[in-house]
Structures are given as C-alpha cells and as structure tokens.
Short mmCIF file of C-alpha atoms and ligand atoms in Angstrom, two decimals:
data_model
loop_
_atom_site.label_atom_id
_atom_site.label_comp_id
_atom_site.label_asym_id
_atom_site.label_seq_id
_atom_site.Cartn_x
_atom_site.Cartn_y
_atom_site.Cartn_z
CA MET T 14 145.20 -199.71 201.07
CA THR T 15 146.85 -202.84 202.34
CA GLY T 16 145.66 -205.03 205.17
CA ASN T 17 142.33 -206.68 205.70
CA LEU T 18 139.58 -204.23 204.92
CA ALA T 19 135.89 -204.64 204.27
CA ILE T 20 133.67 -201.68 203.43
CA ILE T 21 129.98 -201.65 204.29
CA ILE T 22 127.86 -198.93 202.71
CA LEU T 23 124.43 -198.36 204.26
CA ALA T 24 121.78 -197.70 201.63
CA ALA T 25 118.69 -199.56 202.83
CA GLY T 26 116.78 -196.66 204.35
CA GLN T 27 113.82 -195.03 202.67
CA GLY T 28 114.83 -191.45 203.28
CA THR T 29 111.37 -190.38 204.46
CA ARG T 30 112.40 -186.77 204.81
CA MET T 31 113.09 -186.51 201.06
CA LYS T 32 109.36 -187.05 200.39
CA SER T 33 110.26 -188.79 197.16
CA ARG T 34 109.38 -191.79 195.03
CA LEU T 35 113.08 -192.13 194.29
CA PRO T 36 115.08 -193.77 197.09
CA LYS T 37 117.13 -191.10 198.85
CA VAL T 38 120.51 -192.61 198.05
CA LEU T 39 119.71 -192.46 194.31
CA HIS T 40 119.11 -188.72 194.27
CA PRO T 41 121.93 -187.28 192.20
CA ILE T 42 124.42 -184.50 192.79
CA GLY T 43 127.17 -183.78 190.32
CA GLY T 44 125.61 -186.23 187.86
CA ARG T 45 125.86 -189.26 190.13
CA PRO T 46 123.60 -190.75 192.82
CA LEU T 47 124.54 -189.92 196.41
CA VAL T 48 125.52 -193.53 197.07
CA GLY T 49 127.47 -193.55 193.79
CA HIS T 50 129.79 -190.90 195.22
CA VAL T 51 130.30 -193.09 198.28
CA LEU T 52 131.03 -196.12 196.09
CA THR T 53 133.44 -194.15 193.91
CA THR T 54 135.39 -193.10 196.98
CA ALA T 55 135.22 -196.59 198.49
CA ALA T 56 136.56 -198.17 195.30
CA ARG T 57 139.77 -196.17 195.68
CA LEU T 58 140.58 -197.85 199.00
CA GLU T 59 141.15 -201.25 197.40
CA ALA T 60 139.27 -203.19 200.05
CA GLN T 61 138.78 -206.96 199.81
CA HIS T 62 135.04 -206.58 200.20
CA ILE T 63 132.62 -203.80 199.31
CA GLU T 64 129.07 -204.45 200.45
CA VAL T 65 126.06 -202.25 199.89
CA VAL T 66 123.14 -202.89 202.21
CA VAL T 67 119.77 -202.45 200.49
CA ARG T 68 116.12 -202.86 201.36
CA HIS T 69 113.87 -199.95 200.39
CA GLU T 70 113.31 -200.20 196.59
CA ARG T 71 116.21 -202.62 196.53
CA ASP T 72 115.82 -203.58 192.84
CA GLN T 73 115.91 -199.97 191.77
CA VAL T 74 119.00 -199.27 193.88
CA VAL T 75 120.80 -202.38 192.63
CA ALA T 76 119.90 -201.65 189.00
CA ALA T 77 121.20 -198.10 189.30
CA LEU T 78 124.59 -199.21 190.62
CA THR T 79 125.61 -202.62 189.23
CA ALA T 80 126.91 -201.40 185.87
CA ASP T 81 129.14 -198.70 187.31
CA TYR T 82 130.31 -200.64 190.38
CA PRO T 83 130.71 -204.28 189.35
CA ASP T 84 132.78 -205.08 192.46
CA ALA T 85 130.03 -204.13 194.90
CA VAL T 86 128.07 -206.95 196.52
CA PHE T 87 124.47 -206.15 197.46
CA ILE T 88 123.23 -207.42 200.80
CA ASP T 89 119.55 -207.43 201.71
CA GLN T 90 118.53 -206.08 205.09
CA ASP T 91 115.56 -207.82 206.68
CA ASP T 92 112.62 -206.22 208.47
CA VAL T 93 114.58 -205.25 211.58
CA PRO T 94 115.14 -201.51 211.18
CA GLY T 95 118.20 -199.44 211.93
CA THR T 96 121.81 -198.83 210.98
CA GLY T 97 122.94 -201.48 213.48
CA ARG T 98 120.91 -204.18 211.80
CA ALA T 99 122.14 -203.03 208.39
CA VAL T 100 125.75 -203.51 209.46
CA GLN T 101 124.92 -206.80 211.12
CA VAL T 102 123.48 -208.39 207.97
CA ALA T 103 126.47 -207.16 206.00
CA ILE T 104 129.04 -208.51 208.42
CA ASP T 105 127.18 -211.83 208.55
CA ALA T 106 127.60 -212.03 204.77
CA LEU T 107 131.39 -211.68 205.03
CA PRO T 108 133.48 -214.84 205.26
CA GLY T 109 133.20 -216.12 208.85
CA ASP T 110 136.92 -215.87 209.39
CA PHE T 111 137.18 -212.25 208.29
CA ASP T 112 139.04 -210.56 211.14
CA GLY T 113 140.23 -207.34 209.53
CA ASP T 114 138.82 -203.84 209.78
CA VAL T 115 135.34 -202.84 208.72
CA LEU T 116 134.83 -199.35 207.33
CA VAL T 117 131.18 -198.33 207.61
CA LEU T 118 129.99 -195.57 205.30
CA SER T 119 126.55 -194.04 204.85
CA GLY T 120 125.01 -193.89 201.43
CA ASP T 121 123.73 -190.42 202.25
CA VAL T 122 127.12 -188.90 203.18
CA PRO T 123 128.48 -188.27 199.68
CA LEU T 124 131.20 -185.65 200.07
CA LEU T 125 133.83 -187.57 202.03
CA GLU T 126 137.22 -187.60 200.39
CA VAL T 127 139.41 -190.66 200.17
CA GLU T 128 142.26 -188.97 202.07
CA THR T 129 139.95 -188.48 205.06
CA LEU T 130 139.08 -192.19 205.04
CA ARG T 131 142.71 -193.25 204.67
CA GLY T 132 143.57 -191.02 207.62
CA LEU T 133 140.74 -192.52 209.65
CA ILE T 134 141.86 -196.11 208.94
CA ASP T 135 145.55 -195.33 209.55
CA GLY T 136 144.69 -193.60 212.84
CA HIS T 137 142.48 -196.51 213.88
CA ARG T 138 145.26 -199.01 213.25
CA ALA T 139 147.96 -196.86 214.88
CA ALA T 140 145.82 -196.46 218.00
CA ALA T 141 144.89 -200.16 218.03
CA ALA T 142 141.31 -199.04 218.68
CA ALA T 143 138.30 -201.35 218.59
CA ALA T 144 136.37 -198.56 216.91
CA THR T 145 137.21 -195.17 215.44
CA LEU T 146 134.56 -192.74 214.39
CA LEU T 147 134.66 -189.61 212.32
CA SER T 148 133.10 -186.57 213.91
CA ALA T 149 132.73 -182.91 213.03
CA ARG T 150 131.98 -179.69 214.84
CA LEU T 151 128.98 -177.97 213.31
CA ASP T 152 127.48 -174.57 214.10
CA ASP T 153 124.09 -176.19 213.65
CA PRO T 154 124.17 -179.89 214.69
CA THR T 155 120.41 -180.35 214.29
CA GLY T 156 119.42 -183.83 213.16
CA TYR T 157 122.77 -185.53 213.71
CA GLY T 158 123.79 -187.88 216.51
CA ARG T 159 125.90 -186.05 219.12
CA VAL T 160 129.27 -187.31 220.32
CA ILE T 161 129.30 -187.42 224.12
CA ARG T 162 132.74 -187.33 225.74
CA ASP T 163 133.71 -187.60 229.40
CA ASP T 164 135.71 -184.97 231.29
CA ALA T 165 138.95 -186.47 230.04
CA GLY T 166 137.68 -186.02 226.47
CA THR T 167 137.22 -189.75 225.82
CA VAL T 168 134.26 -190.69 223.64
CA GLN T 169 131.59 -192.38 225.76
CA ARG T 170 128.64 -192.75 223.46
CA ILE T 171 126.59 -191.24 220.69
CA VAL T 172 123.11 -189.99 221.33
CA GLU T 173 120.61 -189.43 218.56
CA GLN T 174 118.82 -186.09 218.36
CA LYS T 175 115.50 -187.80 219.12
CA ASP T 176 116.90 -189.45 222.27
CA ALA T 177 118.96 -186.49 223.49
CA THR T 178 118.41 -184.45 226.64
CA ALA T 179 118.60 -180.67 226.26
CA ASP T 180 122.22 -180.72 227.48
CA GLU T 181 123.18 -183.44 225.05
CA ALA T 182 121.40 -181.70 222.18
CA ALA T 183 123.52 -178.60 222.92
CA VAL T 184 126.69 -180.54 222.02
CA THR T 185 128.00 -179.40 218.64
CA GLU T 186 130.30 -182.34 217.91
CA ILE T 187 128.35 -184.67 215.62
CA ASN T 188 128.73 -188.26 214.48
CA ALA T 189 129.42 -188.27 210.73
CA GLY T 190 128.07 -191.81 210.37
CA VAL T 191 131.50 -193.05 209.25
CA TYR T 192 133.41 -195.57 211.37
CA VAL T 193 136.17 -198.15 211.36
CA PHE T 194 135.61 -201.21 213.54
CA ARG T 195 137.67 -204.31 214.19
CA ALA T 196 135.47 -207.07 212.79
CA PRO T 197 135.48 -209.48 215.77
CA GLU T 198 134.49 -206.77 218.27
CA LEU T 199 131.87 -205.42 215.88
CA ARG T 200 130.29 -208.88 215.61
CA THR T 201 130.32 -209.38 219.36
CA TYR T 202 128.80 -206.07 220.35
CA LEU T 203 126.27 -205.79 217.51
CA ALA T 204 124.77 -208.99 218.91
CA GLN T 205 124.00 -207.05 222.10
CA VAL T 206 122.33 -204.03 220.47
CA GLY T 207 118.62 -203.71 221.22
CA GLN T 208 115.86 -201.48 219.86
CA ASP T 209 115.09 -199.57 223.02
CA ASN T 210 115.10 -195.99 221.74
CA ALA T 211 112.83 -193.28 220.38
CA GLN T 212 112.79 -194.79 216.88
CA GLY T 213 112.58 -198.45 217.93
CA GLU T 214 115.59 -199.21 215.72
CA MET T 215 118.82 -201.13 216.15
CA TYR T 216 121.26 -198.24 216.25
CA LEU T 217 124.82 -198.88 215.08
CA THR T 218 125.83 -196.10 217.43
CA THR T 219 124.87 -198.25 220.41
CA VAL T 220 127.97 -200.36 219.68
CA ILE T 221 130.11 -197.41 220.77
CA GLU T 222 128.73 -197.29 224.31
CA LEU T 223 128.82 -201.09 224.57
CA LEU T 224 132.51 -201.04 223.61
CA ARG T 225 133.20 -198.31 226.19
CA ALA T 226 131.32 -200.22 228.89
CA ALA T 227 133.61 -203.17 228.16
CA ASP T 228 136.63 -200.86 228.40
CA GLN T 229 137.45 -201.20 224.74
CA ARG T 230 139.33 -198.40 223.06
CA VAL T 231 137.17 -196.02 220.99
CA ALA T 232 138.92 -193.25 219.06
CA ALA T 233 137.41 -190.29 217.25
CA GLU T 234 138.84 -188.05 214.58
CA ILE T 235 137.37 -184.63 214.05
CA ALA T 236 137.08 -183.87 210.35
CA ALA T 237 139.05 -180.81 209.29
CA ASP T 238 136.62 -180.09 206.46
CA THR T 239 133.17 -180.11 208.03
CA ALA T 240 131.36 -179.95 204.68
CA SER T 241 132.77 -183.37 203.80
CA THR T 242 130.70 -184.95 206.59
CA PHE T 243 127.44 -183.49 205.29
CA GLY T 244 124.62 -186.02 205.61
CA ILE T 245 121.69 -185.63 203.21
CA ASN T 246 118.26 -186.16 204.72
CA ASP T 247 116.11 -183.62 202.87
CA ARG T 248 116.02 -181.60 199.67
CA ILE T 249 117.53 -178.53 201.27
CA GLN T 250 120.61 -180.51 202.29
CA LEU T 251 120.65 -182.12 198.84
CA ALA T 252 120.97 -178.72 197.19
CA GLU T 253 123.58 -177.59 199.71
CA ALA T 254 125.69 -180.68 199.12
CA GLY T 255 125.30 -180.26 195.36
CA ARG T 256 126.63 -176.73 195.68
CA VAL T 257 129.61 -177.80 197.81
CA LEU T 258 130.46 -180.55 195.34
CA ASN T 259 130.14 -178.18 192.39
CA ASP T 260 132.41 -175.61 194.05
CA ARG T 261 135.01 -178.34 194.51
CA ILE T 262 134.76 -179.47 190.90
CA VAL T 263 134.90 -175.92 189.52
CA ARG T 264 137.98 -175.14 191.62
CA ARG T 265 139.64 -178.37 190.52
CA TRP T 266 139.28 -177.29 186.87
CA GLN T 267 140.32 -173.73 187.58
CA ARG T 268 143.54 -175.14 189.02
CA GLU T 269 143.95 -177.14 185.80
CA GLY T 270 143.80 -173.95 183.75
CA VAL T 271 140.11 -173.57 182.95
CA THR T 272 138.66 -170.04 183.02
CA VAL T 273 135.28 -170.06 184.72
CA ILE T 274 133.79 -166.59 184.46
CA ASP T 275 130.99 -167.22 186.97
CA PRO T 276 131.44 -170.23 189.26
CA ALA T 277 128.04 -169.61 190.86
CA THR T 278 126.16 -170.33 187.62
CA THR T 279 128.53 -172.92 186.17
CA TRP T 280 127.66 -176.57 186.89
CA ILE T 281 130.14 -179.28 186.07
CA ASP T 282 129.46 -182.95 186.73
CA ASP T 283 132.04 -185.12 188.40
CA ASP T 284 132.58 -187.24 185.29
CA ALA T 285 133.19 -184.32 182.94
CA ASN T 286 136.65 -183.75 181.58
CA LEU T 287 137.96 -180.30 180.72
CA SER T 288 141.33 -179.06 179.49
CA SER T 289 143.57 -176.08 179.95
CA ASP T 290 142.52 -172.83 178.31
CA VAL T 291 138.91 -173.84 178.09
CA THR T 292 136.67 -170.86 178.89
CA ILE T 293 133.26 -171.38 180.45
CA LEU T 294 130.86 -168.44 180.24
CA PRO T 295 128.02 -167.94 182.74
CA ASN T 296 125.00 -170.18 183.16
CA THR T 297 126.58 -173.21 181.57
CA HIS T 298 126.07 -176.88 182.49
CA ILE T 299 128.79 -179.38 181.57
CA LEU T 300 127.10 -182.66 182.36
CA ARG T 301 127.84 -186.38 182.55
CA ALA T 302 130.93 -187.54 180.65
CA THR T 303 131.29 -184.42 178.53
CA ALA T 304 134.88 -183.86 177.38
CA ILE T 305 136.16 -180.48 176.24
CA ALA T 306 139.47 -180.02 174.44
CA PRO T 307 141.89 -177.11 175.00
CA GLY T 308 140.93 -173.63 173.92
CA ALA T 309 137.21 -174.27 173.50
CA ILE T 310 134.81 -171.52 174.56
CA ILE T 311 131.51 -172.76 175.99
CA GLY T 312 128.49 -170.65 176.88
CA PRO T 313 126.85 -168.55 177.97
CA ASP T 314 123.56 -170.37 178.57
CA THR T 315 124.71 -173.74 177.30
CA THR T 316 123.99 -177.31 178.40
CA LEU T 317 126.20 -180.15 177.19
CA VAL T 318 125.29 -183.71 178.17
CA ASP T 319 127.77 -186.48 177.27
CA CYS T 320 129.28 -184.36 174.51
CA GLU T 321 132.74 -184.16 173.03
CA VAL T 322 134.00 -180.72 172.06
CA GLY T 323 137.17 -180.30 169.96
CA GLU T 324 140.00 -177.83 170.30
CA ASN T 325 139.13 -174.15 169.96
CA ALA T 326 135.51 -174.87 169.16
CA ILE T 327 132.97 -172.21 170.12
CA VAL T 328 129.61 -173.30 171.50
CA ARG T 329 127.18 -170.62 172.61
CA ARG T 330 123.59 -170.69 173.83
CA THR T 331 123.27 -174.34 172.87
CA ASP T 332 121.58 -177.46 174.20
CA ALA T 333 123.42 -180.62 173.16
CA THR T 334 123.28 -184.28 174.15
CA LEU T 335 125.58 -187.08 172.95
CA ALA T 336 126.99 -184.83 170.25
CA VAL T 337 130.52 -184.51 168.92
CA ILE T 338 131.67 -181.03 167.95
CA GLY T 339 134.88 -180.91 165.92
CA ALA T 340 137.93 -178.73 166.41
CA GLU T 341 137.38 -175.07 165.53
CA ALA T 342 133.74 -175.70 164.78
CA THR T 343 131.13 -173.15 165.84
CA VAL T 344 127.72 -173.93 167.28
CA GLY T 345 124.90 -171.61 168.25
CA PRO T 346 123.35 -169.39 169.24
CA PHE T 347 120.08 -171.25 169.87
CA SER T 348 121.11 -174.62 168.47
CA PHE T 349 119.67 -177.96 169.56
CA LEU T 350 122.02 -180.91 169.01
CA ARG T 351 120.42 -184.26 169.71
CA PRO T 352 122.14 -187.63 170.07
CA GLY T 353 124.28 -188.79 167.16
CA THR T 354 125.19 -185.34 165.93
CA VAL T 355 128.79 -185.31 164.71
CA LEU T 356 130.00 -181.95 163.44
CA GLY T 357 133.34 -182.04 161.61
CA ALA T 358 136.29 -179.74 162.18
CA LYS T 359 135.63 -176.11 161.23
CA GLY T 360 131.98 -176.95 160.63
CA LYS T 361 129.08 -174.79 161.69
CA ILE T 362 125.66 -175.35 163.19
CA GLY T 363 123.99 -171.98 163.46
CA ALA T 364 120.94 -170.22 164.82
CA TYR T 365 117.71 -172.15 165.29
CA VAL T 366 119.07 -175.40 163.91
CA GLU T 367 118.12 -178.82 165.23
CA THR T 368 120.22 -181.88 164.40
CA LYS T 369 119.93 -185.59 165.22
CA ASN T 370 121.88 -188.64 164.00
CA ALA T 371 123.63 -186.34 161.60
CA GLU T 372 127.22 -186.53 160.46
CA ILE T 373 128.24 -183.17 159.11
CA GLY T 374 131.61 -183.22 157.34
CA GLU T 375 134.63 -181.03 157.78
CA GLY T 376 134.01 -177.38 157.01
CA SER T 377 130.33 -177.96 156.26
CA LYS T 378 127.76 -175.43 157.39
CA VAL T 379 124.16 -175.56 158.51
CA PRO T 380 123.87 -171.90 159.36
CA HIS T 381 120.19 -171.01 159.83
CA LEU T 382 116.76 -172.40 160.73
CA SER T 383 117.27 -176.01 159.65
CA TYR T 384 116.38 -179.51 160.76
CA VAL T 385 118.96 -182.14 159.88
CA GLY T 386 118.11 -185.66 161.02
CA ASP T 387 119.38 -189.08 159.95
CA ALA T 388 121.78 -187.54 157.48
CA THR T 389 125.33 -187.98 156.27
CA ILE T 390 126.79 -184.79 154.91
CA GLY T 391 130.18 -184.57 153.16
CA ARG T 392 132.80 -181.83 153.33
CA GLY T 393 132.46 -178.21 152.32
CA VAL T 394 128.67 -178.42 152.14
CA ASN T 395 126.43 -175.40 152.70
CA LEU T 396 122.79 -175.95 153.48
CA GLY T 397 120.77 -172.86 152.61
CA ALA T 398 118.64 -171.25 155.30
CA SER T 399 115.75 -173.44 156.36
CA THR T 400 116.88 -176.57 154.52
CA ILE T 401 115.01 -179.48 156.08
CA THR T 402 115.59 -183.22 155.94
CA ALA T 403 112.13 -184.79 155.90
CA ASN T 404 113.31 -188.02 157.47
CA TYR T 405 110.06 -189.45 158.77
CA ASP T 406 107.16 -190.75 156.67
CA ASP T 407 104.91 -191.45 159.68
CA VAL T 408 106.13 -195.03 159.78
CA ASN T 409 109.87 -195.20 159.27
CA LYS T 410 112.89 -192.93 159.50
CA HIS T 411 114.98 -192.61 156.34
CA ARG T 412 118.46 -191.26 155.63
CA THR T 413 119.58 -188.34 153.57
CA GLU T 414 123.02 -188.48 151.98
CA ILE T 415 124.72 -185.35 150.80
CA GLY T 416 128.05 -185.45 148.92
CA ASP T 417 130.98 -183.07 149.22
CA GLU T 418 130.58 -179.42 148.21
CA VAL T 419 126.80 -179.59 147.82
CA HIS T 420 124.97 -176.26 148.20
CA THR T 421 121.25 -176.23 148.78
CA GLY T 422 119.00 -173.27 148.12
CA SER T 423 116.96 -171.72 150.90
CA HIS T 424 113.95 -173.69 152.01
CA THR T 425 114.96 -176.93 150.36
CA VAL T 426 113.08 -179.98 151.59
CA LEU T 427 115.05 -183.20 151.21
CA VAL T 428 112.49 -186.01 151.29
CA ALA T 429 114.38 -189.07 152.53
CA PRO T 430 115.57 -191.55 151.49
CA VAL T 431 117.39 -189.32 149.03
CA ARG T 432 120.95 -188.74 147.88
CA LEU T 433 122.58 -185.60 146.51
CA GLY T 434 125.77 -186.33 144.56
CA ALA T 435 128.96 -184.34 145.06
CA GLY T 436 128.80 -180.72 143.98
CA ALA T 437 125.03 -180.84 143.36
CA LYS T 438 122.84 -177.81 143.92
CA THR T 439 119.19 -177.29 144.67
CA ALA T 440 117.12 -174.26 143.77
CA ALA T 441 115.37 -172.19 146.43
CA GLY T 442 112.25 -173.91 147.65
CA ALA T 443 113.09 -177.22 145.99
CA VAL T 444 111.29 -180.28 147.26
CA VAL T 445 113.78 -183.03 146.45
CA ARG T 446 112.16 -186.47 146.21
CA LYS T 447 114.54 -188.08 143.73
CA ASP T 448 118.29 -188.53 143.92
CA VAL T 449 120.29 -185.69 142.40
CA PRO T 450 123.33 -186.74 140.34
CA ALA T 451 126.73 -185.22 141.09
CA GLY T 452 126.95 -181.71 139.70
CA ALA T 453 123.25 -181.43 138.81
CA LEU T 454 120.92 -178.57 139.74
CA ALA T 455 117.62 -179.81 141.17
CA MET T 456 114.56 -177.63 140.71
CA SER T 457 111.08 -178.73 141.62
CA VAL T 458 109.14 -175.53 141.93
CA ALA T 459 106.95 -174.59 138.92
CA PRO T 460 108.30 -171.65 136.89
CA GLN T 461 107.00 -168.32 138.14
CA ARG T 462 104.04 -166.76 136.30
CA ASN T 463 103.06 -163.09 136.87
CA ILE T 464 99.44 -162.10 136.29
CA GLU T 465 99.69 -158.41 135.64
CA GLY T 466 97.10 -156.07 137.13
CA TRP T 467 95.65 -158.79 139.37
CA VAL T 468 95.68 -156.69 142.56
CA GLU T 469 94.21 -153.53 141.03
CA LYS T 470 91.45 -155.66 139.49
CA ASN T 471 90.65 -158.00 142.39
CA ARG T 472 91.54 -155.86 145.40
CA ALA T 473 90.39 -152.44 144.29
CA GLY T 474 90.34 -149.85 147.06
CA THR T 475 92.95 -151.53 149.23
CA GLY T 476 96.27 -149.95 150.17
CA ALA T 477 98.02 -152.54 148.04
CA ALA T 478 95.93 -151.68 144.96
CA ASP T 479 96.52 -147.94 145.48
CA ALA T 480 100.26 -148.42 145.90
CA ALA T 481 100.38 -150.64 142.81
CA SER T 482 98.57 -148.12 140.62
CA ARG T 483 100.82 -145.29 141.88
CA GLU T 484 103.91 -147.30 140.89
CA ASN T 485 102.39 -148.47 137.59
CA SER T 486 101.24 -144.98 136.51
CA ALA T 487 104.61 -143.47 137.38
CA GLU T 488 106.32 -145.79 134.92
C1 UD1 G 16 122.77 -191.55 211.36
C2 UD1 G 16 123.39 -191.80 212.73
C3 UD1 G 16 123.71 -190.45 213.36
C4 UD1 G 16 124.63 -189.67 212.47
C5 UD1 G 16 124.07 -189.55 211.05
C6 UD1 G 16 125.14 -188.98 210.14
C7 UD1 G 16 122.46 -193.87 213.64
C8 UD1 G 16 121.50 -194.45 214.59
N1 UD1 G 16 122.49 -192.54 213.56
O1 UD1 G 16 121.56 -190.85 211.59
O2 UD1 G 16 124.34 -190.65 214.62
O3 UD1 G 16 124.86 -188.38 213.00
O4 UD1 G 16 123.68 -190.82 210.53
O5 UD1 G 16 124.69 -188.68 208.86
O6 UD1 G 16 123.21 -194.60 213.01
N2 UD1 G 16 120.09 -197.21 206.71
C9 UD1 G 16 120.06 -198.56 206.44
N3 UD1 G 16 119.19 -199.35 207.10
C10 UD1 G 16 118.35 -198.86 208.05
C11 UD1 G 16 118.39 -197.48 208.34
C12 UD1 G 16 119.28 -196.67 207.66
O7 UD1 G 16 120.81 -199.04 205.58
O8 UD1 G 16 117.57 -199.65 208.62
C13 UD1 G 16 121.01 -196.36 205.96
C14 UD1 G 16 120.33 -195.21 205.26
O9 UD1 G 16 119.95 -195.59 203.93
C15 UD1 G 16 121.38 -194.13 205.27
C16 UD1 G 16 122.22 -194.44 206.50
O10 UD1 G 16 121.92 -195.77 206.86
O11 UD1 G 16 122.21 -194.21 204.11
C17 UD1 G 16 121.88 -193.51 207.67
O12 UD1 G 16 120.51 -193.62 207.96
P1 UD1 G 16 119.63 -192.38 208.38
O13 UD1 G 16 118.27 -192.83 208.66
O14 UD1 G 16 119.80 -191.27 207.43
O15 UD1 G 16 120.35 -192.01 209.77
P2 UD1 G 16 120.44 -190.59 210.46
O16 UD1 G 16 119.17 -190.29 211.17
O17 UD1 G 16 120.93 -189.58 209.52
CA1 CA G 17 121.28 -189.52 207.39
#
C-alpha cells in the first residue's frame, strides 16, 4: 500500500469479560493470539508505522509478539482509560510531522481480511474523508457501538450500548472498531474528547461526532462479510470466531485439493501447510507450523503439532509434536511421537509406541509396545515387540545407537549408553548393558531350567496340578 500510512492496533484493555488471567488479546484462535491475527493482516499493508498500544499485562503482551512481529512498535497507554486515549498516546508517538492516514484496528477483532482494509483505505482516500469507519449489519448487535445516521443516511455519531437509548439500541448497524483517519484531524479532535459517558472513558468514537459537528466528512463502509467484523469480548465469542476462522482455513485447503472428510471436526491452524491430495479423516488437529506433503493420509483422531509429514505417509490415531515422518512411512494407531522424533522414509512406528529424540532410519520399524528415546537407529532395523531404550539413569539421559539391519528380540531392554553394531541381534528378553559388536547375537537371560513335577508336588489339588497330571499320565 503506497502513501503515508500508520497503523495503530489497540491491545491495552484487560478484557474483563473473558474472566481470564491471560490478557484477552493473547487468547489464541487458529494457533495464534487474537492480536497476532490483527498484526499478520496489518503487516501485509506495508505501512510506515505499526504501533501496538499496551497497558494491561504489557510485558506479557510484548513478549508474546516481539519475535513474530519485529516491525511492531509497542506504545504504553497511561492510566487514562478508553480507546480514545489509546489512539492518542499512539499518535503522539508518531513523528510530529506525520500527516498521512491512520488505520486504527482493534486487537480483539481478529477476522478482518486485508482486502477489506485495502478497500476501506482506498475508499477513504477517494472520498477525501477526514474519517472512514467500517460498519456491519448484525442480527444481534448486542454489545457493539451503534452507528447513528441522519435522515440523509450520513453518519452522525456512534453510541455505545451502555450509553444508548432504547431507540438507538434498536439500530442494527454496528461499529466494527476499525477506522481510517487523516492524522492532523485525528490529533485535533482527540484533544477535545472527554470522559463524560457511562464508562468514564475517553471513547475514540467521540471523534466521529466531533468531526461531524465541525462539518468534516465522515464516510462509512458496510462490511460485506459480517463475520469478519466479529469482536471478541467473551469466551463464547472466542469459540465462535475460532470456528469461523477454522471454516475459512479448511475451505482454503479444500480449494487447494485437500480432502477433508469432516470439516466440523477437523481443526487446522493458520500456519499449517498442506498439499494437494492430502486426506484428513475426522477428529484431526493439524496445529502450528505442521507441513504435510502430497498424498498423505492423516487421522482419524490425530493431533500433529509442528510436525512434518512426507509424501504418501499414513498417520492414524496419533499424537505427535515436533516430529518428522518420512515419505511412505506409517504411524499409529495409538502412537505418541514426542519432539525430536525423525522417522525415515518407509519406516514404521506402530501401536502403543512412544518415541522422543529418536532418529529412525529408512525402512526401519518399531511396530509394537516400545519406548524409543535418545536413540539413533540405522536402516532396515526391526525392534521386536516391547523393545525399550532405558535412556535415563535417574540423573542423566544417555543415547542408544543401533546400526543398520539390527533385529532385536521381543522385550529387549537397551540400557544406554549402548551401541548395537550393524546386523546384530538380541535374544528375547535380553537386557543389553554392553555394546554388541556387528553381527553378534546378544543374550543375557539365564538358560531355561525346567523342574519337572514341581506343580503336582507344590500345588496339589489345584486346577493346574490336575491338568498337569492328566497330560502327564496320558503320555
Ligand atoms: C469498541 C467500540 C465499539 C465497537 C467495538 C467493536 C469504543 C468506545 N467502542 O467497544 O463502538 O462496536 O469496539 O468491537 O471504542 N483498548 C485499549 N485501551 C483502552 C481500552 C480498550 O487499548 O483503554 C483496546 C482493547 O484492548 C481492545 C479494543 O481497544 O482491543 C476495544 O476495546 P473494548 O473494551 O473491547 O471495546 P468495546 O466495548 O468492544
Ligand atoms: Ca471489543
């Protein structure tokens, strides 16, 4: 967007109606804080200045945003309450000669799309208005400020729900809390805003009626997509906005060639990246920066957080975080992949297997009931059912290294640090405490000894003893 533009994002309020320890604007939808969505959209407008006004839990808000939005400047609001004061401190922090347009956004209105804002700014400039606001017509306008127009349809003022008469409250056109102002006029009229209202706050909306009283031009655009003006004040609205956002994201991927069997139970974060011919089965959560390559089948009942899934991999009934799943690998059902899991192409992590910090080579399999942690596993390895890496000695974590083509017997315990050379094998039940050379068979269980007649002698009269003597006498 060319021309002089500053963006002010209001994020200083507490959000009392959330009843939360977390500041309202940090509550996430689609894997990102509410105000993060606003900042993401704002960043696309290429403004000269982006300011975020903070006060309530300001350190927490700043800490949550600085890494992802390095261009944002944080401005502290003082003790004077209200959206008007918030904008005033922000505009005071701009260079004194800034005379461009100021786009004001609310940190709790997360669903606005950049095209809507571009349209608003273009319309504002074309109309040479002093202020342009975005409005929407809602079936239920409860809680929003109402846009009051005169008989000719010109915007006169905005009245807050708490200050509205019954007639005014019946108006269904609401103020979205999104405006473009010319900076000089905004400075001038903000200086005249008082705190004489039901909430004792400096309302930004008061600027509108001051501009009209001075015969300045105020324009309003009615949003075509009412959901995009959704303001979040409580947890019910938070969930509703999360649902709207998710529907948008799911549809975006469907248009890109992703099959989503059940959009209602499929949750995809904004940062996730899918590909064509991915299939998502019901009740699946694709979270954070998870990336899924073409042809992969995910779900049902699967949660992937910051994972990478290769082409044609199959991941069912799995919970995975910061894991990499190779092409054509299979995972699940009931697998738990913790951070640092890297499963090679055509590998397998099967039922009731937990992995962590484990590199599992190409074509290697951990099919059943295992724990693999802090391990490097070569190619073509098969870990027998219930093979465990004992990686923790109560003090430190140690690594297990397993060479190519190793096969372990069922119930092998690999007591780390330990290394199994290429092609080595372990016997069932082996407890491996010493390195195993390439090609060796490791056995650690004492040879089996049968004490004949033990049950008939020591457990006489039991079902087992009776059954044993029947079988023994039949022989
Ligand atoms: C505001 C508008 C209302 C509009 C609605 C749209 C005013 C007076 N009212 O009401 O007309 O319909 O948004 O969603 O502007 N904030 C600050 N500093 C403050 C107070 C608030 O930065 O001192 C921030 C909040 O963090 C929030 C935004 O401003 O991100 C809006 O504040 P909020 O209290 O939610 O205003 P609403 O009552 O929703
Ligand atoms: Ca609000």
